């Protein structure tokens, strides 16, 4: 199994910054893509940003130019630097990883429990 643990959420004023981290642990053989999703109250979970093991990135249009995703493959950790935060960024942020364990023949999706980000106006 693979465990994902997020950290770095909290309360911030509009225009402020936060940095989320997500560390993967367990019987990991390899990790392909890692990413961040978010779910606001009453809304569906949506992709915020994703990054492949090779460093290719993908962002939701709503966060382009404000958020930056990065990863440290040696530490199995993904980060999300969030700048110029807006009240509409308020949500629970979930870490996702497509990982293969040492006993599996193929990878599968794993999810963290989420960290709350609240942006006040």
mmCIF file of C-alpha atoms in Angstrom:
data_model
loop_
_atom_site.group_PDB
_atom_site.id
_atom_site.type_symbol
_atom_site.label_atom_id
_atom_site.label_comp_id
_atom_site.label_asym_id
_atom_site.label_seq_id
_atom_site.Cartn_x
_atom_site.Cartn_y
_atom_site.Cartn_z
ATOM 1 C CA UNK A 1 0.000 0.000 0.000
ATOM 2 C CA UNK A 2 0.928 3.636 -0.449
ATOM 3 C CA UNK A 3 0.116 6.347 2.064
ATOM 4 C CA UNK A 4 -0.094 10.019 1.175
ATOM 5 C CA UNK A 5 0.100 12.634 3.905
ATOM 6 C CA UNK A 6 -0.628 16.283 3.139
ATOM 7 C CA UNK A 7 0.461 19.282 5.165
ATOM 8 C CA UNK A 8 0.550 23.051 4.869
ATOM 9 C CA UNK A 9 -3.101 24.015 4.738
ATOM 10 C CA UNK A 10 -4.567 26.760 6.854
ATOM 11 C CA UNK A 11 -6.212 30.164 6.933
ATOM 12 C CA UNK A 12 -4.791 32.986 4.851
ATOM 13 C CA UNK A 13 -6.005 36.381 3.694
ATOM 14 C CA UNK A 14 -6.733 37.067 0.054
ATOM 15 C CA UNK A 15 -3.530 37.853 -1.792
ATOM 16 C CA UNK A 16 -1.474 35.697 0.532
ATOM 17 C CA UNK A 17 0.476 32.515 -0.067
ATOM 18 C CA UNK A 18 0.562 28.951 1.185
ATOM 19 C CA UNK A 19 2.706 25.948 0.358
ATOM 20 C CA UNK A 20 1.233 22.481 0.472
ATOM 21 C CA UNK A 21 3.334 19.347 0.757
ATOM 22 C CA UNK A 22 2.446 15.717 0.226
ATOM 23 C CA UNK A 23 4.760 12.867 1.135
ATOM 24 C CA UNK A 24 4.219 9.352 -0.173
ATOM 25 C CA UNK A 25 5.355 6.353 1.827
ATOM 26 C CA UNK A 26 4.909 2.600 1.873
ATOM 27 C CA UNK A 27 5.947 -0.241 -0.363
ATOM 28 C CA UNK A 28 6.581 1.986 -3.344
ATOM 29 C CA UNK A 29 8.157 0.609 -6.490
ATOM 30 C CA UNK A 30 7.542 3.656 -8.643
ATOM 31 C CA UNK A 31 5.421 6.801 -8.820
ATOM 32 C CA UNK A 32 4.275 8.182 -12.145
ATOM 33 C CA UNK A 33 2.095 11.269 -11.936
ATOM 34 C CA UNK A 34 1.418 13.174 -8.751
ATOM 35 C CA UNK A 35 -1.098 15.929 -8.392
ATOM 36 C CA UNK A 36 -3.356 18.121 -6.355
ATOM 37 C CA UNK A 37 -7.125 18.189 -6.515
ATOM 38 C CA UNK A 38 -9.542 20.323 -4.559
ATOM 39 C CA UNK A 39 -13.145 20.160 -3.526
ATOM 40 C CA UNK A 40 -15.095 23.186 -2.384
ATOM 41 C CA UNK A 41 -18.366 22.830 -0.445
ATOM 42 C CA UNK A 42 -21.161 21.751 -2.747
ATOM 43 C CA UNK A 43 -18.849 21.274 -5.711
ATOM 44 C CA UNK A 44 -17.184 18.344 -7.414
ATOM 45 C CA UNK A 45 -13.556 17.523 -6.901
ATOM 46 C CA UNK A 46 -11.423 19.154 -9.580
ATOM 47 C CA UNK A 47 -7.855 18.916 -10.769
ATOM 48 C CA UNK A 48 -5.668 21.813 -9.656
ATOM 49 C CA UNK A 49 -2.266 20.746 -10.949
ATOM 50 C CA UNK A 50 -0.371 17.615 -11.873
ATOM 51 C CA UNK A 51 3.231 16.690 -12.554
ATOM 52 C CA UNK A 52 4.778 13.617 -14.139
ATOM 53 C CA UNK A 53 7.917 11.874 -12.947
ATOM 54 C CA UNK A 54 9.719 13.634 -15.776
ATOM 55 C CA UNK A 55 8.574 17.053 -14.645
ATOM 56 C CA UNK A 56 5.837 17.837 -17.156
ATOM 57 C CA UNK A 57 3.099 19.909 -15.567
ATOM 58 C CA UNK A 58 -0.554 20.622 -16.130
ATOM 59 C CA UNK A 59 -2.670 23.303 -14.438
ATOM 60 C CA UNK A 60 -6.304 24.219 -14.201
ATOM 61 C CA UNK A 61 -6.967 27.480 -16.018
ATOM 62 C CA UNK A 62 -8.160 29.082 -12.784
ATOM 63 C CA UNK A 63 -4.746 28.721 -11.114
ATOM 64 C CA UNK A 64 -2.350 29.270 -14.012
ATOM 65 C CA UNK A 65 0.186 31.942 -13.184
ATOM 66 C CA UNK A 66 -0.598 31.769 -9.458
ATOM 67 C CA UNK A 67 0.128 28.167 -8.429
ATOM 68 C CA UNK A 68 3.274 26.135 -9.052
ATOM 69 C CA UNK A 69 3.558 22.376 -8.657
ATOM 70 C CA UNK A 70 6.900 20.680 -8.106
ATOM 71 C CA UNK A 71 8.180 17.373 -6.832
ATOM 72 C CA UNK A 72 11.207 15.771 -5.254
ATOM 73 C CA UNK A 73 11.408 12.269 -6.668
ATOM 74 C CA UNK A 74 14.070 11.217 -4.183
ATOM 75 C CA UNK A 75 11.693 12.065 -1.334
ATOM 76 C CA UNK A 76 8.491 10.926 -3.079
ATOM 77 C CA UNK A 77 7.085 14.349 -2.256
ATOM 78 C CA UNK A 78 5.008 16.793 -4.254
ATOM 79 C CA UNK A 79 4.527 20.469 -3.446
ATOM 80 C CA UNK A 80 2.014 23.120 -4.407
ATOM 81 C CA UNK A 81 3.084 26.729 -4.028
ATOM 82 C CA UNK A 82 -0.032 28.891 -4.014
ATOM 83 C CA UNK A 83 0.366 32.638 -4.473
ATOM 84 C CA UNK A 84 -2.144 35.453 -4.902
ATOM 85 C CA UNK A 85 -4.785 33.351 -3.223
ATOM 86 C CA UNK A 86 -8.426 34.224 -3.733
ATOM 87 C CA UNK A 87 -11.501 33.402 -1.652
ATOM 88 C CA UNK A 88 -12.626 31.072 -4.445
ATOM 89 C CA UNK A 89 -9.521 28.954 -3.810
ATOM 90 C CA UNK A 90 -11.069 27.899 -0.501
ATOM 91 C CA UNK A 91 -11.413 24.124 -0.535
ATOM 92 C CA UNK A 92 -10.086 20.868 0.808
ATOM 93 C CA UNK A 93 -6.971 20.053 -1.178
ATOM 94 C CA UNK A 94 -6.226 16.396 -1.859
ATOM 95 C CA UNK A 95 -2.956 14.849 -2.937
ATOM 96 C CA UNK A 96 -3.066 12.157 -5.598
ATOM 97 C CA UNK A 97 -0.401 9.772 -6.822
ATOM 98 C CA UNK A 98 -0.383 7.129 -9.517
ATOM 99 C CA UNK A 99 1.916 4.607 -7.897
ATOM 100 C CA UNK A 100 2.990 1.020 -8.227
ATOM 101 C CA UNK A 101 3.874 -1.008 -5.165
ATOM 102 C CA UNK A 102 6.625 -3.604 -5.039
ATOM 103 C CA UNK A 103 4.103 -6.441 -5.271
ATOM 104 C CA UNK A 104 1.826 -4.990 -7.949
ATOM 105 C CA UNK A 105 1.995 -5.565 -11.680
ATOM 106 C CA UNK A 106 0.598 -2.119 -12.464
ATOM 107 C CA UNK A 107 0.003 1.220 -10.831
ATOM 108 C CA UNK A 108 -3.126 2.611 -9.300
ATOM 109 C CA UNK A 109 -4.414 5.872 -7.864
ATOM 110 C CA UNK A 110 -3.853 6.720 -4.222
ATOM 111 C CA UNK A 111 -5.336 9.646 -2.308
ATOM 112 C CA UNK A 112 -4.460 11.593 0.794
ATOM 113 C CA UNK A 113 -7.046 12.567 3.389
ATOM 114 C CA UNK A 114 -6.957 16.221 2.403
ATOM 115 C CA UNK A 115 -5.913 19.510 3.936
ATOM 116 C CA UNK A 116 -8.194 22.517 4.290
ATOM 117 C CA UNK A 117 -7.256 25.816 2.709
ATOM 118 C CA UNK A 118 -9.380 28.798 3.689
ATOM 119 C CA UNK A 119 -8.881 32.172 2.026
ATOM 120 C CA UNK A 120 -10.598 35.092 3.700
ATOM 121 C CA UNK A 121 -11.618 38.222 1.842
#
